[in-house]
XYZ file of C-alpha atoms in Angstrom:
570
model
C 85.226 122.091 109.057
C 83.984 124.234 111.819
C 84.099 127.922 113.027
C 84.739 126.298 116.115
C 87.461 124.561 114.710
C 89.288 127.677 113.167
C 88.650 129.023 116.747
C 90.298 126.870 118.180
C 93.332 126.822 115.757
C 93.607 130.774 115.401
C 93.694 131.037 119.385
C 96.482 129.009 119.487
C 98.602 130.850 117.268
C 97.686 133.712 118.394
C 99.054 132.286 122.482
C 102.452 131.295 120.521
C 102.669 134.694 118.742
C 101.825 136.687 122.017
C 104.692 134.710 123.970
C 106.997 134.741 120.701
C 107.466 138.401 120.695
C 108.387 139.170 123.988
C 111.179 135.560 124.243
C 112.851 137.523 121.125
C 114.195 139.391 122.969
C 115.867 136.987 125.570
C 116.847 134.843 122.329
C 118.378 138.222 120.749
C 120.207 139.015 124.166
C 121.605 135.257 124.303
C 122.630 135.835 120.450
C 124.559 139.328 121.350
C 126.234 138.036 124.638
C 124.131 140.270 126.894
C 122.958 139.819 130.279
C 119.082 138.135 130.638
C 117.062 137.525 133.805
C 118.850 134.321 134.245
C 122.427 135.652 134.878
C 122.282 135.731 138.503
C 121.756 132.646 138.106
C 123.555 131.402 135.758
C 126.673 133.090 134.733
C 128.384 131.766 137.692
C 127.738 128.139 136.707
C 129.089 129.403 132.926
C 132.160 130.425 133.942
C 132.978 127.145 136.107
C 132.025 125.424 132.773
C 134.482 127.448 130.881
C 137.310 127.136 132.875
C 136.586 122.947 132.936
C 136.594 123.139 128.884
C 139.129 125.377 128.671
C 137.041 127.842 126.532
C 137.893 131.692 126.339
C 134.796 133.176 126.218
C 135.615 136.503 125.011
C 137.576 134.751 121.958
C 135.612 134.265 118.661
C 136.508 131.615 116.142
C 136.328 132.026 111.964
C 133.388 130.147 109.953
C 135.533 126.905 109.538
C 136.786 126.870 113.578
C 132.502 127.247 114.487
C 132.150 124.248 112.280
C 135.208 121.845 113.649
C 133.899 122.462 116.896
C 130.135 121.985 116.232
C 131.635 118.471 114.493
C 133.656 117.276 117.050
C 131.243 118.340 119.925
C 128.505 116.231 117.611
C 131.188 113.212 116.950
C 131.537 113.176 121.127
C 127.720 112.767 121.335
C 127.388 110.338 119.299
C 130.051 108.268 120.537
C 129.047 108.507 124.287
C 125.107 108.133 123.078
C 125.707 104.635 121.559
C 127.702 103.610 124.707
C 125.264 104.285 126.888
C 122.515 102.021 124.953
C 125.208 99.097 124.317
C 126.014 99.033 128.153
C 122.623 100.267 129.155
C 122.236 96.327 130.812
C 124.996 96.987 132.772
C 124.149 100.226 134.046
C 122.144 101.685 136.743
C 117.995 102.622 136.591
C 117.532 100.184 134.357
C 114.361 98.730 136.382
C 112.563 96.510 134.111
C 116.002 95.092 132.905
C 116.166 96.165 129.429
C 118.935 94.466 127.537
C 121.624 96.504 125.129
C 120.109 98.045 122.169
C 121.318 96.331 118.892
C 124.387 97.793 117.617
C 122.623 98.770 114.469
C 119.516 100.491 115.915
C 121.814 101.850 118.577
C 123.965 103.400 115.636
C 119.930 104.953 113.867
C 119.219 106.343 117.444
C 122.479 108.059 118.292
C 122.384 109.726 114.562
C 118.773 110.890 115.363
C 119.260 112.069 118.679
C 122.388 114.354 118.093
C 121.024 115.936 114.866
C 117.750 116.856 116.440
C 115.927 113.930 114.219
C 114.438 112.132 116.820
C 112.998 108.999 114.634
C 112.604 106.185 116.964
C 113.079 102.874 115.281
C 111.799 101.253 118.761
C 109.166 101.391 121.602
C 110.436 103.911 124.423
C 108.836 102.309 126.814
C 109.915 98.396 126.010
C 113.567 99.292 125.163
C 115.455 102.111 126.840
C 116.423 102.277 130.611
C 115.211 105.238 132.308
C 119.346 106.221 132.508
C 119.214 105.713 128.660
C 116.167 108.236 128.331
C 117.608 110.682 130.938
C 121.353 111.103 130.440
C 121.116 109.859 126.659
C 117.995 111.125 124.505
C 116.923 113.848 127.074
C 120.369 115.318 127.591
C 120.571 115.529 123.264
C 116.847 116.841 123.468
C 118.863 119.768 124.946
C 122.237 120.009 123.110
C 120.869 119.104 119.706
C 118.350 122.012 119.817
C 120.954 124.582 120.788
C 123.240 123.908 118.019
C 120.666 124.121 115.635
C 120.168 127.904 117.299
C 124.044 128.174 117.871
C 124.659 127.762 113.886
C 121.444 129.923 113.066
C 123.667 132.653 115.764
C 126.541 132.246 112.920
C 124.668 132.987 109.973
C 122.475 135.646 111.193
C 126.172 137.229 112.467
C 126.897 136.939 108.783
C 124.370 139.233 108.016
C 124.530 141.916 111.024
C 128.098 142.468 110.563
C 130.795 143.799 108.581
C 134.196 142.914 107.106
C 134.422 140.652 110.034
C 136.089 137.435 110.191
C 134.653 135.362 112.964
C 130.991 134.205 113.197
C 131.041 133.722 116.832
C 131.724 131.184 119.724
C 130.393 127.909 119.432
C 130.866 126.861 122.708
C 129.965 130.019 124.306
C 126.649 130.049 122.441
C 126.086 126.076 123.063
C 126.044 126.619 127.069
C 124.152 130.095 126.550
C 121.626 129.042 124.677
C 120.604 125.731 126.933
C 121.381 127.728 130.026
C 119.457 131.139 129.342
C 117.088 129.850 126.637
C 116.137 126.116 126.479
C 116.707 125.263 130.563
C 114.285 127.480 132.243
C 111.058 127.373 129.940
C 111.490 123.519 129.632
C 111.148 123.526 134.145
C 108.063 125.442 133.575
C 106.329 123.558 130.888
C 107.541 119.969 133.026
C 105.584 121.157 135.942
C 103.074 122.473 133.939
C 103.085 118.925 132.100
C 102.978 117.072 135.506
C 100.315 119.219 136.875
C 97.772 118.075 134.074
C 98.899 114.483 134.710
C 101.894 113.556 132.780
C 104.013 111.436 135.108
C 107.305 111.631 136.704
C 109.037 108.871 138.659
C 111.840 106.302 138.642
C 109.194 103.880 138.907
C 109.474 101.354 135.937
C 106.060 100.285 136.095
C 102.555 99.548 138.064
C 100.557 96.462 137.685
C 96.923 97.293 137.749
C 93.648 95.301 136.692
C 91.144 97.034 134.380
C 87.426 96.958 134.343
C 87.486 93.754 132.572
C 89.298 92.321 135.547
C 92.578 91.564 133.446
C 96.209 92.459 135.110
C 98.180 94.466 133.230
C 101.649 96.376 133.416
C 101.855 99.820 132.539
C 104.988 101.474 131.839
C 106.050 104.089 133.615
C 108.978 107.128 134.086
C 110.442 110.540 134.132
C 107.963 111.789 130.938
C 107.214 114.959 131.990
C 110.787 115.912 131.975
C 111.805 114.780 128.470
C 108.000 115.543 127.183
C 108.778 119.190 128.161
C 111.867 119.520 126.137
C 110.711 117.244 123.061
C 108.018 120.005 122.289
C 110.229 123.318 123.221
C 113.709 121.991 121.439
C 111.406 120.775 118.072
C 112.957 117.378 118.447
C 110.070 114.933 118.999
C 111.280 111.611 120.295
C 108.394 110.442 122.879
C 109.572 107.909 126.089
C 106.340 106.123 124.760
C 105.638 104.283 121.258
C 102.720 106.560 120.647
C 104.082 109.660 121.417
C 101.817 112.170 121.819
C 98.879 110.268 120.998
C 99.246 108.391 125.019
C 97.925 109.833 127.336
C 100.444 109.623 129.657
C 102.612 112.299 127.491
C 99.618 114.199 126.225
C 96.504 113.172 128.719
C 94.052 116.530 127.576
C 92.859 119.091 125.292
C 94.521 121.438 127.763
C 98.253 119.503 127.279
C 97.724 119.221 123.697
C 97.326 122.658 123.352
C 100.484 123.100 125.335
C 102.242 121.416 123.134
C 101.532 123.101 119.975
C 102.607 126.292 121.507
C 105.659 124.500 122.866
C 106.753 123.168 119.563
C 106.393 126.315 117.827
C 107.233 128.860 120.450
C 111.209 129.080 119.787
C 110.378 128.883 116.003
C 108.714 131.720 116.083
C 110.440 133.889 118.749
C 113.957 133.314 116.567
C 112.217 135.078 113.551
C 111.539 137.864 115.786
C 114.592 137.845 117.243
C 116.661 137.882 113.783
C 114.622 141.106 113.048
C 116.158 142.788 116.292
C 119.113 141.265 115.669
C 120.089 142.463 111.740
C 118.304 146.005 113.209
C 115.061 146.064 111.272
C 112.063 144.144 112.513
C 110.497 143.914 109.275
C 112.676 141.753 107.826
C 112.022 139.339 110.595
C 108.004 140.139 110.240
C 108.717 139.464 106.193
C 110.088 135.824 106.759
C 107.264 134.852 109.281
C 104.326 136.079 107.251
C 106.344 133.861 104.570
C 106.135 130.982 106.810
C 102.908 131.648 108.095
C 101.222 131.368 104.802
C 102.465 127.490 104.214
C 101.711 127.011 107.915
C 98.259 128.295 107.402
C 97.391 126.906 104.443
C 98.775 123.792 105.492
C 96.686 123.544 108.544
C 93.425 124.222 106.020
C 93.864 121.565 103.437
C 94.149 118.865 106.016
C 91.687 120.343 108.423
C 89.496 119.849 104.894
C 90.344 116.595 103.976
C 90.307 115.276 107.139
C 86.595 116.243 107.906
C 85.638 115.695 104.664
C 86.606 111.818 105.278
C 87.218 109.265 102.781
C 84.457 107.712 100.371
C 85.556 104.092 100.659
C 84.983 103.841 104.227
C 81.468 106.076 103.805
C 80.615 103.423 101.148
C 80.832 100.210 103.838
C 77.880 102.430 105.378
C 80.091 104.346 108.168
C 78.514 107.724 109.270
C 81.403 110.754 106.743
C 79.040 113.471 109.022
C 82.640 112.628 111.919
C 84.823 112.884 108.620
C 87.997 111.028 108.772
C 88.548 109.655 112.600
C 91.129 106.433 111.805
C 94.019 107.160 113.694
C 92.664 109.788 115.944
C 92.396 110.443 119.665
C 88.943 111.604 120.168
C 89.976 113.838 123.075
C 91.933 116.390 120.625
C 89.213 116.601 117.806
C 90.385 117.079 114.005
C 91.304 121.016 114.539
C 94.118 120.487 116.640
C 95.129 117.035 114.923
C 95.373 118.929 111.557
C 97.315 121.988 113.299
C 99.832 119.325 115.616
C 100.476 117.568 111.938
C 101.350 120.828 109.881
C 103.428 122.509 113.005
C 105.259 118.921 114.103
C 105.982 118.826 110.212
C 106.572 122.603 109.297
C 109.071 122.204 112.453
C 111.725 119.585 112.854
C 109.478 118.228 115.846
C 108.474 115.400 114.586
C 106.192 114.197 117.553
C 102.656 113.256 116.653
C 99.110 113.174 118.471
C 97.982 111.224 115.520
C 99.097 108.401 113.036
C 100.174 110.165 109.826
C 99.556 106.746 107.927
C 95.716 107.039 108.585
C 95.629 110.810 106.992
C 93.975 111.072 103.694
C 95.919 111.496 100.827
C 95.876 115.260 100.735
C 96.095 115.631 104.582
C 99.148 113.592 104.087
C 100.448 115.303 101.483
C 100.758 118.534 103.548
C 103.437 116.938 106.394
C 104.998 114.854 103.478
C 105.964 118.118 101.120
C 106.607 120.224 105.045
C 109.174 117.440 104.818
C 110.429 117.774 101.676
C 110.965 121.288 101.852
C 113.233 120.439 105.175
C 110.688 121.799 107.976
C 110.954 125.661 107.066
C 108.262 127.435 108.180
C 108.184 128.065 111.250
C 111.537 125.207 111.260
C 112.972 123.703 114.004
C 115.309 125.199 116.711
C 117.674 127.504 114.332
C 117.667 124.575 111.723
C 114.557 126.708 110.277
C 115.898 130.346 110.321
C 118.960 129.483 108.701
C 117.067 126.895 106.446
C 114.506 129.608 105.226
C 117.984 132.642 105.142
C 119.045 130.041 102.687
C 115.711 130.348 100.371
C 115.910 133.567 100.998
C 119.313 134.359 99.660
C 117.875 132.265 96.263
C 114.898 134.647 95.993
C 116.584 137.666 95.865
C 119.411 136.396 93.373
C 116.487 135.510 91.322
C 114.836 138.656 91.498
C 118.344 140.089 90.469
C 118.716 138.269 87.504
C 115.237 139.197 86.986
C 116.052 143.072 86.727
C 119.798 142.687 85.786
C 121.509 143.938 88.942
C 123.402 142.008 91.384
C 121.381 141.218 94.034
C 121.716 142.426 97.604
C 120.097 141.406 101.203
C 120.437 142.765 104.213
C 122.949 145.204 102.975
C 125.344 141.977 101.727
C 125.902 141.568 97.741
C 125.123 137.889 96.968
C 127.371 136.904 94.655
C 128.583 133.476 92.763
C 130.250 131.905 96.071
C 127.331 132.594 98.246
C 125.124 131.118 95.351
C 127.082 127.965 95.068
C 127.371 127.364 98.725
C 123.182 128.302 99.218
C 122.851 125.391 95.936
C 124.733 123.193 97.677
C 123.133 123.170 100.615
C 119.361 123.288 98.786
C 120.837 120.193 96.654
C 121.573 117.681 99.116
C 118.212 116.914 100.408
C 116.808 115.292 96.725
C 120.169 113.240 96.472
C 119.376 111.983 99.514
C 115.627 111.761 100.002
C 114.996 110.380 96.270
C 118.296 108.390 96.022
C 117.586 106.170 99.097
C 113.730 106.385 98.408
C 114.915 104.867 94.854
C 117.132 102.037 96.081
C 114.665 101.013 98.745
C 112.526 100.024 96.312
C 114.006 98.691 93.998
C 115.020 95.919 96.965
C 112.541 93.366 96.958
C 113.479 92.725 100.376
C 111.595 95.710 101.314
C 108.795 95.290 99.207
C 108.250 91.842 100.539
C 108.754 92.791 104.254
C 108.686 96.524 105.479
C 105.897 98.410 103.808
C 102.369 98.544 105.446
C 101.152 99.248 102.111
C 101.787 98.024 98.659
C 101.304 100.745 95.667
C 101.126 104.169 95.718
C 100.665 104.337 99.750
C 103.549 102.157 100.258
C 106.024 104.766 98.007
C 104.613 107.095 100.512
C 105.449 105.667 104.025
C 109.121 104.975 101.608
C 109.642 108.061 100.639
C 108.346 109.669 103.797
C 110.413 108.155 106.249
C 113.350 109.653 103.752
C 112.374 113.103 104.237
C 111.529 113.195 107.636
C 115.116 111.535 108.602
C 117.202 114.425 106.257
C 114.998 116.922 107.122
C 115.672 116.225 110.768
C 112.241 115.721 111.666
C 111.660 111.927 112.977
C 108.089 111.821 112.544
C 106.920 108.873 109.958
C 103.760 107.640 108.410
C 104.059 104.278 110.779
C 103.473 101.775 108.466
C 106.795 101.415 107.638
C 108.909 98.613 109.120
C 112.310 100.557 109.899
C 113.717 98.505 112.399
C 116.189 96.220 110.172
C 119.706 96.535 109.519
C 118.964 98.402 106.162
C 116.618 101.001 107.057
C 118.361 101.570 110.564
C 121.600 102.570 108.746
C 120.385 103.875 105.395
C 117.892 106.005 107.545
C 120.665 106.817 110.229
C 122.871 108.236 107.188
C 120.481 110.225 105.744
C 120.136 112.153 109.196
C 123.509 112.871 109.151
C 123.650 113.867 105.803
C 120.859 116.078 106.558
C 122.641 117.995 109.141
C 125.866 118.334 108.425
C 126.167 118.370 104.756
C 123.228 121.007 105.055
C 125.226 123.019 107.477
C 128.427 123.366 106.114
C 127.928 124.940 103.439
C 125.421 127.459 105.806
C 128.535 128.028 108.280
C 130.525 128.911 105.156
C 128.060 131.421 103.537
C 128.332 132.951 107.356
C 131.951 133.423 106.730
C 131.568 134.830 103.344
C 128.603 136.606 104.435
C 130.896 138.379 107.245
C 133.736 139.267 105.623
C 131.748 141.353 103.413
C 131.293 145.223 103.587
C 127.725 145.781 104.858
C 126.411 148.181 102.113
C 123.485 151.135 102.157
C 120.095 150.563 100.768
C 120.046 152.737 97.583
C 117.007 153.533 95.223
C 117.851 149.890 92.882
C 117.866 147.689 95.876
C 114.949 145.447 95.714
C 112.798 146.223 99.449
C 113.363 142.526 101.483
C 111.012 143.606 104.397
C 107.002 143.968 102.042
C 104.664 142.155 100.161
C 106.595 142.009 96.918
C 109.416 139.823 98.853
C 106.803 137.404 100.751
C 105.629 136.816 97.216
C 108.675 135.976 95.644
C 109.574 133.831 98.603
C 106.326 132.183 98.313
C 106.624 131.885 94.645
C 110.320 130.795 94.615
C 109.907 128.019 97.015
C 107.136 126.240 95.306
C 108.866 126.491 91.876
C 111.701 125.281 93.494
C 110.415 122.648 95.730
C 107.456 120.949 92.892
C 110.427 120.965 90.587
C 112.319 118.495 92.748
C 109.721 116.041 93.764
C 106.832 116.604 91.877
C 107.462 113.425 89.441
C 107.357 111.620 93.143
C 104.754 113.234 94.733
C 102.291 112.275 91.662
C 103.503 108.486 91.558
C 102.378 108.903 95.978
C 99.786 110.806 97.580
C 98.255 112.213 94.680
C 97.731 108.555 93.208
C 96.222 107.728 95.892
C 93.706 111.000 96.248
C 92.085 109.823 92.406
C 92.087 106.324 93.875
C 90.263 107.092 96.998
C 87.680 109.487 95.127
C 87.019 106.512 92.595
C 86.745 104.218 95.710
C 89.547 102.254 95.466
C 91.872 101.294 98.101
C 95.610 101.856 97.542
């Protein structure tokens, strides 16, 4: 490690933080149906949409109507998603003529697009037609990321209201949010993107001959545009294999920086904003200093593992002075590889400037348990204010039962029913993650055929690709072969489990939330907005998180760190 480094790392959070505070308070006046610099604009265009859909705008729905109508508007995506890649050979701007994706890997990527997963199962660039990446993936790049915000909008409504029995409109806050939040920043960062020489063209391709005087073809297409919104909507699904590792979606220091504050911007600003929202910025400030202690600390064990290498390669004789550089791009350097890992895996991003199967053990560790948690801190789009409210609510019923007084937050008593539905949501993501993870390998099928690794490392890429589909992330350790008819649907379900059998439950503790009568803070309630509360958070969400996985995590990554530091392979 470097001061450099740390340089490096704290001036880009400090560039997201500085834009964070002031896009609160767009994302706050979006959340409260006010007016924003784009209404000029805008509000026309939302009105013609309404009328099409039919949607009174001024009419709220109850907990269970926000969630029929986030389903069905999700069931509608996916449906017209995997049309579009079976008939994709059939269909215009398809210019390299690109056949129709396999009805099983077309079922994986419609799952991953619409619930803001992004895991690609495929090469971009050798296997979706530029309409495909355009009108499909790009179009969900949008709609998946704002309702992940539209459902945090519910439960944060939960909170800042009383005896109420609506949670909002989800179709109001859908076109508000991609309209007023997601659509303009994601035109500045394209050009932005284009500028420092991501491209952007219907071209398919350009034959050129390198310096060795071989002919080659090069893929091309509209990157910027999707690039743009990959980043800013935390879903991470690249038009190229590599993702953010090619240079023609990440070609500089200058664009990889740009990124990181992309993916973390609206993260970030939707803390803020829930502060402004509920009426007290502290409790907003509370949650991020929260998340910014697992961010930071993240960022520091694999900044340190990653530069101080790995003995078996030192022992073939290999300079460990340039630590760990496997899997690298040289043009980003290990500070910014170690902070794009911890924020595409402490967000639902999921896009990568390096291979997370070439981190060391530790380094790896860090995304893998971001993952396991369900990409928290900052989170993705919404998915990781109303994923950390959820924690939250746990914390303070434990610090009830820890005094013997029924535990309040935010002025709401949190009682059995808002326990049971915060469980239930916490509880799905071990069924999922370790019950797949479990049957995977017990298939020899998969041991024979789709792990890069055998051993501990190859539990790893099993168990990671598990996580990162119900967490909604979609980034994976790559040495997994996923593209089969078992990991495509197993993988597929788990994203959708992920989503909405995380989110119901959420929707419903808005409801019960909102129906409540918003109490005064008296001289028992324990303070939610200090020190004492970050600790508890901090403290609640390792206990709670080790406790799950820990017997899995041991049998992985921290195998293989003893391994390594006895010089053994794994």
């Amino acid at each position: 490690m470097s001061l450099a480094g740390w340089i490096e790392i704290a001036l880009t959070l400090a560039l997201v933080v500085a834009a964070a505070i002031p896009f609160s308070v767009l994302i706050k006046q979006v959340y409260a149906g006010e007016r924003t610099i784009f209404s000029p604009v805008f509000a026309p265009v939302e009105r013609l949409f309404y009328a099409i859909a039919g949607v009174d705008e001024k009419k709220e729905q109850s907990w269970l109507g926000y969630t029929i109508a986030m389903i069905v508007f999700s069931i509608a995506g996916f449906l017209s998603l995997y049309a579009l890649q079976r008939l994709q050979n059939h269909l215009p701007l398809n210019p390299r003529g690109f056949d129709a994706v396999g009805p099983d890997l077309a079922f994986n990527t419609s799952a991953s697009f619409i619930t803001n997963t992004n895991w690609q199962n495929y090469g971009g660039e050798t296997t979706m037609s530029h309409l495909t990446q355009m009108l499909g993936l790009t179009v969900h790049n949008f709609l998946s990321a704002a309702t992940g915000l539209a459902m945090a909008f519910a439960l944060v409504r939960g909170f800042a209201r009383s005896t109420t029995q609506t949670v909002g409109n989800f179709w109001v806050d859908l076109t508000r949010i991609v309209f007023h939040v997601l659509l303009p920043i994601s035109i500045v960062v394209a050009l932005v993107l284009l500028v420092l020489g991501v491209p952007q063209t219907l071209d398919g391709s350009v034959d050129v001959t390198g310096l060795d005087g071989v002919k080659q073809t090069i893929s091309l297409g509209p990157v910027a545009s999707q690039e743009a919104i990959k980043e800013l909507g935390t879903n991470g699904g690249g038009f190229f294999n590599a993702n953010s590792s090619h240079p023609f979606e990440n070609p500089n220091a200058i664009s990889d920086l740009l990124e990181i504050w992309s993916l973390l911007l609206i993260p970030v600003a939707s803390v803020f904003a829930f502060g402004r929202a509920v009426g007290d910025p502290k409790q907003g400030r509370a949650i991020l200093a929260t998340m910014a202690i697992f961010l930071v600390v993240g960022v520091g064990v694999v900044y340190a593992a990653e530069t101080y290498g790995n003995p078996i390669v030192t022992a073939l004789g290999v300079d460990p002075s340039a630590g760990n550089m496997e899997g690298k791009e040289v043009r980003f350097g290990q500070p910014m590889v170690a902070l794009f890992a911890t924020g595409t895996s402490g967000t639902s991003t999921g896009a990568v400037n390096n291979m997370h199967d070439s981190l060391t053990p530790l380094a790896g560790l860090v995304p893998m348990f971001n993952l396991l948690a369900g990409c928290i801190w900052p989170g993705g789009v919404g998915a990781g204010l109303y994923g950390f409210l959820v924690v939250a609510i746990i914390a303070v019923f434990v610090a009830g039962l820890m005094v013997g007084r029924t535990p309040e937050y935010l002025g709401k008593k949190i009682e059995a029913r808002e326990m049971k539905l915060a469980m239930l949501a916490v509880l799905i993501y071990p069924l999922v993650v370790l019950g797949f993870s479990g049957v995977s390998l017990m298939l020899q099928t998969v041991l024979d055929n789709d792990l890069g690794n055998n051993g501990p490392h190859g539990l790893s890429e099993v168990l990671y690709a598990y996580a990162s589909a119900n967490a909604n992330n979609g980034s994976a350790f790559a040495g997994l072969t996923g593209s089969n008819l078992w990991f495509n649907t197993t993988l597929g379900i788990a994203m959708l489990l992920g989503r909405f059998a995380y989110v119901i439950p959420v929707l419903a503790l808005a409801g019960a939330l909102g129906a409540k009568k918003k109490i005064p803070a008296s001289s028992g309630t324990f303070p939610t907005d200090g020190p004492l509360f970050v600790g508890l958070l901090v403290g609640v969400i390792v206990i709670l998180y080790l406790l799950q996985y820990f017997p899995a995590l041991s049998l992985g990554p921290i195998v293989e760190h003893f391994l390594m530091l006895e010089g053994k392979t794994f």
